[in-house]
mmCIF file of C-alpha atoms in Angstrom:
data_model
loop_
_atom_site.group_PDB
_atom_site.id
_atom_site.type_symbol
_atom_site.label_atom_id
_atom_site.label_comp_id
_atom_site.label_asym_id
_atom_site.label_seq_id
_atom_site.Cartn_x
_atom_site.Cartn_y
_atom_site.Cartn_z
ATOM 1 C CA PRO A 1 -50.434 226.211 -129.065
ATOM 2 C CA GLU A 2 -47.934 226.678 -126.867
ATOM 3 C CA ASN A 3 -49.325 223.614 -124.902
ATOM 4 C CA PHE A 4 -50.019 221.581 -127.906
ATOM 5 C CA HIS A 5 -47.396 219.164 -126.787
ATOM 6 C CA LEU A 6 -49.709 218.195 -124.055
ATOM 7 C CA VAL A 7 -52.827 217.779 -126.329
ATOM 8 C CA GLY A 8 -53.460 214.010 -127.281
ATOM 9 C CA ASN A 9 -50.024 213.098 -125.782
ATOM 10 C CA THR A 10 -50.320 209.463 -124.765
ATOM 11 C CA ARG A 11 -48.383 209.130 -121.262
ATOM 12 C CA SER A 12 -45.914 206.490 -121.494
ATOM 13 C CA LYS A 13 -45.854 204.242 -118.295
ATOM 14 C CA ALA A 14 -42.669 202.833 -117.203
ATOM 15 C CA THR A 15 -42.873 199.158 -116.894
ATOM 16 C CA ILE A 16 -41.356 197.226 -114.175
ATOM 17 C CA SER A 17 -40.714 193.616 -114.923
ATOM 18 C CA PRO A 18 -40.439 191.241 -111.983
ATOM 19 C CA THR A 19 -37.362 189.662 -111.081
ATOM 20 C CA PRO A 20 -36.984 186.538 -113.044
ATOM 21 C CA PRO A 21 -37.131 183.446 -110.756
ATOM 22 C CA SER A 22 -33.822 182.383 -112.215
ATOM 23 C CA MET A 23 -32.156 184.968 -110.423
ATOM 24 C CA LYS A 24 -33.174 184.338 -106.816
ATOM 25 C CA ARG A 25 -31.617 181.834 -104.650
ATOM 26 C CA THR A 26 -33.304 180.339 -101.440
ATOM 27 C CA LEU A 27 -32.570 177.573 -99.190
ATOM 28 C CA PRO A 28 -34.202 176.274 -96.575
ATOM 29 C CA ALA A 29 -33.243 176.675 -92.901
ATOM 30 C CA GLU A 30 -30.577 174.744 -91.311
ATOM 31 C CA SER A 31 -31.398 171.093 -90.500
ATOM 32 C CA ASN A 32 -31.448 171.518 -86.703
ATOM 33 C CA LYS A 33 -34.618 173.782 -87.000
ATOM 34 C CA GLN A 34 -38.055 172.430 -87.444
ATOM 35 C CA ASP A 35 -39.771 174.756 -89.470
ATOM 36 C CA LYS A 36 -40.228 174.587 -93.137
ATOM 37 C CA GLN A 37 -39.679 178.206 -94.228
ATOM 38 C CA THR A 38 -37.204 178.903 -96.839
ATOM 39 C CA ILE A 39 -34.172 181.000 -96.407
ATOM 40 C CA ASN A 40 -32.847 183.825 -98.970
ATOM 41 C CA VAL A 41 -29.369 182.873 -99.485
ATOM 42 C CA ASP A 42 -28.611 186.325 -100.699
ATOM 43 C CA ALA A 43 -29.805 187.510 -97.119
ATOM 44 C CA ASP A 44 -26.333 188.134 -95.725
ATOM 45 C CA GLU A 45 -24.349 191.093 -94.564
ATOM 46 C CA THR A 46 -23.411 192.440 -98.102
ATOM 47 C CA ASN A 47 -25.540 195.264 -99.631
ATOM 48 C CA GLU A 48 -28.268 194.259 -101.880
ATOM 49 C CA ASP A 49 -27.418 197.058 -104.233
ATOM 50 C CA GLU A 50 -23.802 195.921 -104.414
ATOM 51 C CA ARG A 51 -24.941 192.212 -105.566
ATOM 52 C CA THR A 52 -25.725 192.017 -109.353
ATOM 53 C CA GLU A 53 -28.172 189.727 -110.584
ATOM 54 C CA ARG A 54 -25.382 188.082 -112.868
ATOM 55 C CA ARG A 55 -23.210 187.514 -110.086
ATOM 56 C CA LEU A 56 -21.260 184.218 -110.365
ATOM 57 C CA ASN A 57 -19.249 184.021 -107.124
ATOM 58 C CA TRP A 58 -20.903 182.316 -104.080
ATOM 59 C CA THR A 59 -19.975 182.975 -100.644
ATOM 60 C CA LYS A 60 -19.017 180.655 -97.904
ATOM 61 C CA ASP A 61 -22.598 181.058 -96.109
ATOM 62 C CA GLU A 62 -24.315 180.396 -99.448
ATOM 63 C CA ASP A 63 -22.245 177.013 -99.901
ATOM 64 C CA ILE A 64 -22.872 175.783 -96.405
ATOM 65 C CA ARG A 65 -26.915 176.679 -96.730
ATOM 66 C CA LEU A 66 -26.488 174.571 -100.115
ATOM 67 C CA ALA A 67 -24.845 171.604 -98.514
ATOM 68 C CA THR A 68 -27.184 171.965 -95.490
ATOM 69 C CA ALA A 69 -30.185 171.904 -97.748
ATOM 70 C CA TRP A 70 -29.151 168.967 -99.745
ATOM 71 C CA LEU A 71 -28.685 166.958 -96.590
ATOM 72 C CA ARG A 72 -32.060 168.116 -95.163
ATOM 73 C CA ASN A 73 -33.907 167.044 -98.184
ATOM 74 C CA SER A 74 -31.939 163.562 -98.291
ATOM 75 C CA LYS A 75 -32.990 162.977 -94.708
ATOM 76 C CA ASP A 76 -36.614 163.458 -95.525
ATOM 77 C CA PRO A 77 -38.506 160.243 -94.385
ATOM 78 C CA VAL A 78 -41.216 160.892 -96.507
ATOM 79 C CA ASP A 79 -39.859 161.670 -99.909
ATOM 80 C CA GLY A 80 -36.526 160.183 -99.463
ATOM 81 C CA ASN A 81 -33.382 160.858 -101.499
ATOM 82 C CA ASP A 82 -34.443 159.240 -104.760
ATOM 83 C CA ARG A 83 -35.883 162.221 -106.471
ATOM 84 C CA LYS A 84 -35.334 163.407 -110.011
ATOM 85 C CA ALA A 85 -33.481 166.589 -110.364
ATOM 86 C CA ASP A 86 -36.594 168.909 -111.110
ATOM 87 C CA GLN A 87 -38.391 167.542 -107.924
ATOM 88 C CA TYR A 88 -35.424 167.874 -105.725
ATOM 89 C CA TRP A 89 -34.892 171.497 -106.600
ATOM 90 C CA GLY A 90 -38.510 172.509 -107.211
ATOM 91 C CA MET A 91 -38.705 174.115 -103.683
ATOM 92 C CA ARG A 92 -35.764 176.561 -104.792
ATOM 93 C CA ASN A 93 -34.266 178.326 -107.705
ATOM 94 C CA ARG A 94 -33.707 174.823 -109.552
ATOM 95 C CA ASN A 95 -31.088 176.261 -112.096
ATOM 96 C CA GLN A 96 -28.606 178.140 -109.807
ATOM 97 C CA LEU A 97 -28.470 175.754 -107.164
ATOM 98 C CA LYS A 98 -28.201 172.474 -109.402
ATOM 99 C CA ILE A 99 -25.531 174.127 -111.243
ATOM 100 C CA ARG A 100 -23.564 175.166 -108.181
ATOM 101 C CA TRP A 101 -23.983 171.741 -106.745
ATOM 102 C CA ASP A 102 -22.679 170.109 -109.948
ATOM 103 C CA ARG A 103 -19.824 172.284 -109.902
ATOM 104 C CA VAL A 104 -18.736 171.795 -106.362
ATOM 105 C CA LYS A 105 -19.390 167.995 -105.934
ATOM 106 C CA LYS A 106 -16.357 166.682 -107.872
ATOM 107 C CA PRO A 107 -13.631 168.684 -106.103
ATOM 108 C CA VAL A 108 -15.458 167.879 -102.693
ATOM 109 C CA MET A 109 -15.559 164.307 -103.513
ATOM 110 C CA ASP A 110 -11.762 164.398 -104.520
ATOM 111 C CA PHE A 111 -10.814 166.010 -101.339
ATOM 112 C CA HIS A 112 -12.829 163.706 -99.296
ATOM 113 C CA GLY A 113 -11.000 160.780 -100.798
ATOM 114 C CA CYS A 114 -7.582 162.238 -100.002
ATOM 115 C CA TRP A 115 -8.898 162.806 -96.378
ATOM 116 C CA VAL A 116 -9.899 159.016 -96.265
ATOM 117 C CA LYS A 117 -6.543 158.073 -97.606
ATOM 118 C CA THR A 118 -4.667 160.184 -94.915
ATOM 119 C CA ASN A 119 -6.915 158.697 -92.065
ATOM 120 C CA LYS A 120 -5.889 155.179 -93.163
ATOM 121 C CA VAL A 121 -2.165 155.879 -93.315
ATOM 122 C CA TYR A 122 -1.783 157.886 -90.360
ATOM 123 C CA ARG A 123 -4.027 155.914 -87.838
ATOM 124 C CA SER A 124 -2.366 157.483 -84.609
ATOM 125 C CA GLY A 125 0.258 159.846 -83.547
ATOM 126 C CA VAL A 126 -0.847 162.593 -85.683
ATOM 127 C CA SER A 127 -3.090 165.382 -84.534
ATOM 128 C CA ASP A 128 -6.148 166.532 -86.766
ATOM 129 C CA ASP A 129 -4.595 169.724 -87.810
ATOM 130 C CA GLN A 130 -1.597 167.628 -89.227
ATOM 131 C CA LEU A 131 -4.015 165.029 -90.967
ATOM 132 C CA MET A 132 -5.741 168.173 -92.652
ATOM 133 C CA GLU A 133 -2.538 169.654 -93.502
ATOM 134 C CA ILE A 134 -1.337 166.549 -95.103
ATOM 135 C CA THR A 135 -4.672 166.036 -96.791
ATOM 136 C CA GLU A 136 -4.363 169.444 -98.520
ATOM 137 C CA LYS A 137 -1.073 168.953 -99.904
ATOM 138 C CA MET A 138 -2.195 165.387 -101.122
ATOM 139 C CA TYR A 139 -5.058 167.167 -102.856
ATOM 140 C CA ALA A 140 -2.754 169.978 -104.237
ATOM 141 C CA SER A 141 -0.456 167.422 -105.693
ATOM 142 C CA GLU A 142 -3.290 165.590 -107.672
ATOM 143 C CA HIS A 143 -4.741 168.630 -108.908
ATOM 144 C CA SER A 144 -1.890 170.693 -110.493
ATOM 145 C CA ASP A 145 -0.970 172.295 -107.054
ATOM 146 C CA LYS A 146 -4.206 173.983 -106.849
ATOM 147 C CA ASP A 147 -5.490 174.545 -103.181
ATOM 148 C CA PHE A 148 -8.858 173.206 -101.981
ATOM 149 C CA MET A 149 -11.303 176.185 -101.632
ATOM 150 C CA LEU A 150 -14.426 174.343 -100.580
ATOM 151 C CA LYS A 151 -13.389 172.977 -96.992
ATOM 152 C CA HIS A 152 -16.196 174.958 -95.619
ATOM 153 C CA PHE A 153 -18.695 172.883 -97.934
ATOM 154 C CA TRP A 154 -16.864 169.524 -97.255
ATOM 155 C CA LYS A 155 -17.079 170.007 -93.426
ATOM 156 C CA VAL A 156 -20.954 169.950 -93.506
ATOM 157 C CA VAL A 157 -21.082 166.757 -95.454
ATOM 158 C CA LYS A 158 -18.137 164.691 -94.357
ATOM 159 C CA ASN A 159 -19.634 162.638 -91.780
ATOM 160 C CA GLU A 160 -22.913 162.073 -93.249
ATOM 161 C CA ARG A 161 -24.222 158.767 -94.152
ATOM 162 C CA LYS A 162 -25.991 160.211 -97.122
ATOM 163 C CA TRP A 163 -22.792 161.680 -98.456
ATOM 164 C CA SER A 164 -20.723 158.350 -98.152
ATOM 165 C CA ALA A 165 -23.647 156.634 -99.973
ATOM 166 C CA TYR A 166 -23.678 159.260 -102.568
ATOM 167 C CA VAL A 167 -19.874 159.220 -103.212
ATOM 168 C CA LYS A 168 -19.922 155.325 -103.489
ATOM 169 C CA LYS A 169 -22.940 155.675 -106.053
ATOM 170 C CA GLU A 170 -20.949 158.392 -108.028
ATOM 171 C CA GLN A 171 -17.782 155.699 -108.173
ATOM 172 C CA GLU A 172 -20.198 153.083 -109.705
ATOM 173 C CA LYS A 173 -21.473 155.366 -112.335
ATOM 174 C CA GLU A 174 -17.977 156.216 -113.244
ATOM 175 C CA LYS A 175 -16.974 152.662 -113.278
ATOM 176 C CA ASN A 176 -19.721 151.669 -115.390
ATOM 177 C CA LYS A 177 -18.985 154.362 -118.022
ATOM 178 C CA GLY A 178 -15.504 153.358 -118.238
ATOM 179 C CA ALA A 179 -14.296 156.882 -117.367
ATOM 180 C CA THR A 180 -10.616 157.602 -117.303
ATOM 181 C CA ASN A 181 -10.994 160.168 -114.453
ATOM 182 C CA LYS A 182 -10.091 159.028 -111.074
ATOM 183 C CA PRO A 183 -13.175 159.136 -108.645
ATOM 184 C CA ALA A 184 -12.696 159.857 -105.131
ATOM 185 C CA GLU A 185 -11.948 156.648 -103.240
ATOM 186 C CA VAL A 186 -13.601 155.554 -100.157
ATOM 187 C CA VAL A 187 -12.491 152.040 -99.384
ATOM 188 C CA ASN A 188 -9.658 150.977 -101.563
ATOM 189 C CA LEU A 189 -6.800 153.479 -100.944
ATOM 190 C CA GLU A 190 -3.591 151.099 -101.932
ATOM 191 C CA ASP A 191 -3.993 150.982 -105.689
ATOM 192 C CA ASN A 192 -2.084 153.460 -107.801
ATOM 193 C CA PRO A 193 -4.143 154.216 -111.038
ATOM 194 C CA ASP A 194 -1.273 156.157 -112.572
ATOM 195 C CA ILE A 195 0.806 152.789 -113.124
ATOM 196 C CA ARG A 196 -1.156 150.736 -115.747
ATOM 197 C CA PRO A 197 -0.250 146.941 -116.053
ATOM 198 C CA MET A 198 1.704 145.895 -119.394
ATOM 199 C CA GLY A 199 -0.616 144.657 -122.062
ATOM 200 C CA HIS A 200 -0.663 141.535 -123.330
ATOM 201 C CA LYS A 201 0.462 142.307 -127.033
ATOM 202 C CA LYS A 202 3.381 144.289 -125.642
ATOM 203 C CA ALA A 203 4.531 141.697 -123.293
ATOM 204 C CA LYS A 204 4.577 139.026 -126.127
ATOM 205 C CA ASN A 205 6.355 141.455 -128.449
ATOM 206 C CA GLU A 206 9.137 142.135 -125.676
ATOM 207 C CA LEU A 207 9.162 138.420 -124.973
ATOM 208 C CA TYR A 208 9.699 137.386 -128.446
ATOM 209 C CA GLY A 209 12.075 140.272 -129.545
ATOM 210 C CA LYS A 210 9.523 141.904 -131.989
ATOM 211 C CA LYS A 211 9.857 145.486 -130.327
ATOM 212 C CA LYS A 212 13.518 145.763 -129.474
ATOM 213 C CA THR A 213 13.233 148.941 -127.241
ATOM 214 C CA PRO A 214 15.874 149.803 -124.466
ATOM 215 C CA GLU A 215 13.195 149.017 -122.156
ATOM 216 C CA ALA A 216 12.930 145.572 -123.638
ATOM 217 C CA TYR A 217 16.693 145.135 -123.569
ATOM 218 C CA SER A 218 17.019 146.055 -120.032
ATOM 219 C CA SER A 219 14.284 143.559 -119.305
ATOM 220 C CA ILE A 220 16.129 140.863 -120.836
ATOM 221 C CA SER A 221 19.315 141.782 -119.246
ATOM 222 C CA GLU A 222 17.764 141.994 -115.809
ATOM 223 C CA LYS A 223 16.182 138.318 -116.377
ATOM 224 C CA LEU A 224 19.385 136.935 -117.560
ATOM 225 C CA ASP A 225 21.295 138.341 -114.531
ATOM 226 C CA LYS A 226 18.692 136.793 -112.403
ATOM 227 C CA PHE A 227 18.999 133.720 -113.784
ATOM 228 C CA ILE A 228 22.735 133.410 -113.594
ATOM 229 C CA GLU A 229 22.583 134.454 -109.857
ATOM 230 C CA VAL A 230 19.902 131.589 -109.107
ATOM 231 C CA SER A 231 22.011 129.073 -111.209
ATOM 232 C CA MET A 232 25.088 129.955 -109.086
ATOM 233 C CA VAL A 233 23.046 129.707 -105.824
ATOM 234 C CA ALA A 234 21.749 126.396 -106.923
ATOM 235 C CA ARG A 235 25.470 125.130 -107.724
ATOM 236 C CA LYS A 236 26.719 126.222 -104.169
ATOM 237 C CA ASP A 237 23.793 124.398 -102.771
ATOM 238 C CA ARG A 238 24.610 121.119 -104.746
ATOM 239 C CA ALA A 239 28.269 121.364 -103.763
ATOM 240 C CA LYS A 240 27.247 121.665 -100.052
ATOM 241 C CA MET A 241 25.154 118.689 -100.216
ATOM 242 C CA ALA A 242 27.697 116.571 -101.788
ATOM 243 C CA GLU A 243 30.222 117.449 -99.227
ATOM 244 C CA THR A 244 27.652 116.647 -96.383
ATOM 245 C CA GLN A 245 26.924 113.428 -97.771
ATOM 246 C CA LYS A 246 30.812 112.763 -98.040
ATOM 247 C CA ILE A 247 31.134 113.505 -94.532
ATOM 248 C CA LEU A 248 28.416 111.400 -93.668
ATOM 249 C CA ALA A 249 29.886 108.433 -95.518
ATOM 250 C CA ASN A 250 33.258 108.872 -93.863
ATOM 251 C CA SER A 251 31.569 108.973 -90.514
ATOM 252 C CA LYS A 252 29.758 105.728 -91.163
ATOM 253 C CA ILE A 253 33.273 104.113 -92.409
ATOM 254 C CA GLU A 254 35.072 105.137 -89.252
ATOM 255 C CA ALA A 255 32.110 104.021 -86.981
ATOM 256 C CA ALA A 256 32.606 100.513 -88.704
ATOM 257 C CA ARG A 257 36.276 100.569 -88.150
ATOM 258 C CA LEU A 258 36.163 101.544 -84.555
ATOM 259 C CA ASN A 259 33.462 98.717 -84.020
ATOM 260 C CA ASP A 260 35.667 96.146 -85.557
ATOM 261 C CA GLU A 261 38.692 97.199 -83.388
ATOM 262 C CA ALA A 262 36.660 96.958 -80.226
ATOM 263 C CA ALA A 263 35.327 93.316 -80.969
ATOM 264 C CA GLU A 264 39.061 92.611 -81.969
ATOM 265 C CA LYS A 265 40.062 93.855 -78.574
ATOM 266 C CA GLN A 266 37.212 92.026 -76.794
ATOM 267 C CA LEU A 267 38.352 88.775 -78.404
ATOM 268 C CA LYS A 268 41.878 89.150 -77.506
ATOM 269 C CA CYS A 269 40.998 89.821 -73.910
ATOM 270 C CA LYS A 270 38.908 86.760 -73.603
ATOM 271 C CA MET A 271 41.741 84.638 -75.017
ATOM 272 C CA LEU A 272 44.162 86.151 -72.629
ATOM 273 C CA ASP A 273 41.993 85.594 -69.601
ATOM 274 C CA THR A 274 41.642 81.783 -70.639
ATOM 275 C CA TYR A 275 45.356 81.417 -71.061
ATOM 276 C CA ARG A 276 46.126 83.045 -67.615
ATOM 277 C CA GLU A 277 43.572 80.664 -66.063
ATOM 278 C CA LEU A 278 45.515 77.724 -67.553
ATOM 279 C CA LEU A 279 48.796 78.848 -66.198
ATOM 280 C CA LEU A 280 47.625 79.268 -62.689
ATOM 281 C CA ALA A 281 45.966 75.729 -62.774
ATOM 282 C CA THR A 282 47.507 72.866 -61.016
ATOM 283 C CA THR A 283 48.294 69.455 -62.441
ATOM 284 C CA THR A 284 45.582 67.688 -60.928
ATOM 285 C CA ASP A 285 43.167 70.469 -61.793
ATOM 286 C CA MET A 286 44.409 69.997 -65.376
ATOM 287 C CA ILE A 287 43.712 66.455 -65.164
ATOM 288 C CA LEU A 288 40.210 67.146 -63.751
ATOM 289 C CA MET A 289 39.748 69.673 -66.490
ATOM 290 C CA LEU A 290 40.530 67.025 -69.120
#
């Protein structure tokens, strides 16, 4: 009886469920290695006991491996980079890696756009460190003074053709959707998307006085001042033209007068020469001349 608790007692077995696949993150080796083995992104210097299964923070090493894995798969000459999401992430834990990629690609694209702008504006006379500092300030100014924390990720993809093509493709998607968010710019860096042109109706209302706003009055006043200024300049130009024409006319009159005086003097001189010859001639010469 004292051992009654051992009789017929079913021994409970502790069941250990395997780690769900969604809690593992594995990535392939770096692109410069030839083997196809996968790499456990959790295999870093951190103690495994300290890393919880529901940890959300990613280390820089994990981000670099994720970017390298993306580039490596996109450079596959057989499969290419046009695979669906399920196929692309099939060789790893699809959910965690895809979620991470979707979270980091937008800020990385925005920072890349700022970097391209900086390099186009400061073509020479600026060091790489200064360019990076300017780029970081530009990114912070466009993102509520938030610093860019994924520089390690961006350095892996910034010079890759696949990345440039991907950014361009994402821009086209945003353009087709008519999204208002500003995508990262690669080529065109001179436009200012924050300043929108005046709409057709608003322009007509201000022109015909249907909307008497302070801005409208200011615009009309500026246009009036500009018109008066142009009119005064045109009036001065016309006055100068009339004065020039008057001077030319006076010059012609003076030239004609001088010509007349010269002709008259020439005639007088000729008459004097003839009279002198007559006075000096003898009587015989005069008879012969007659």
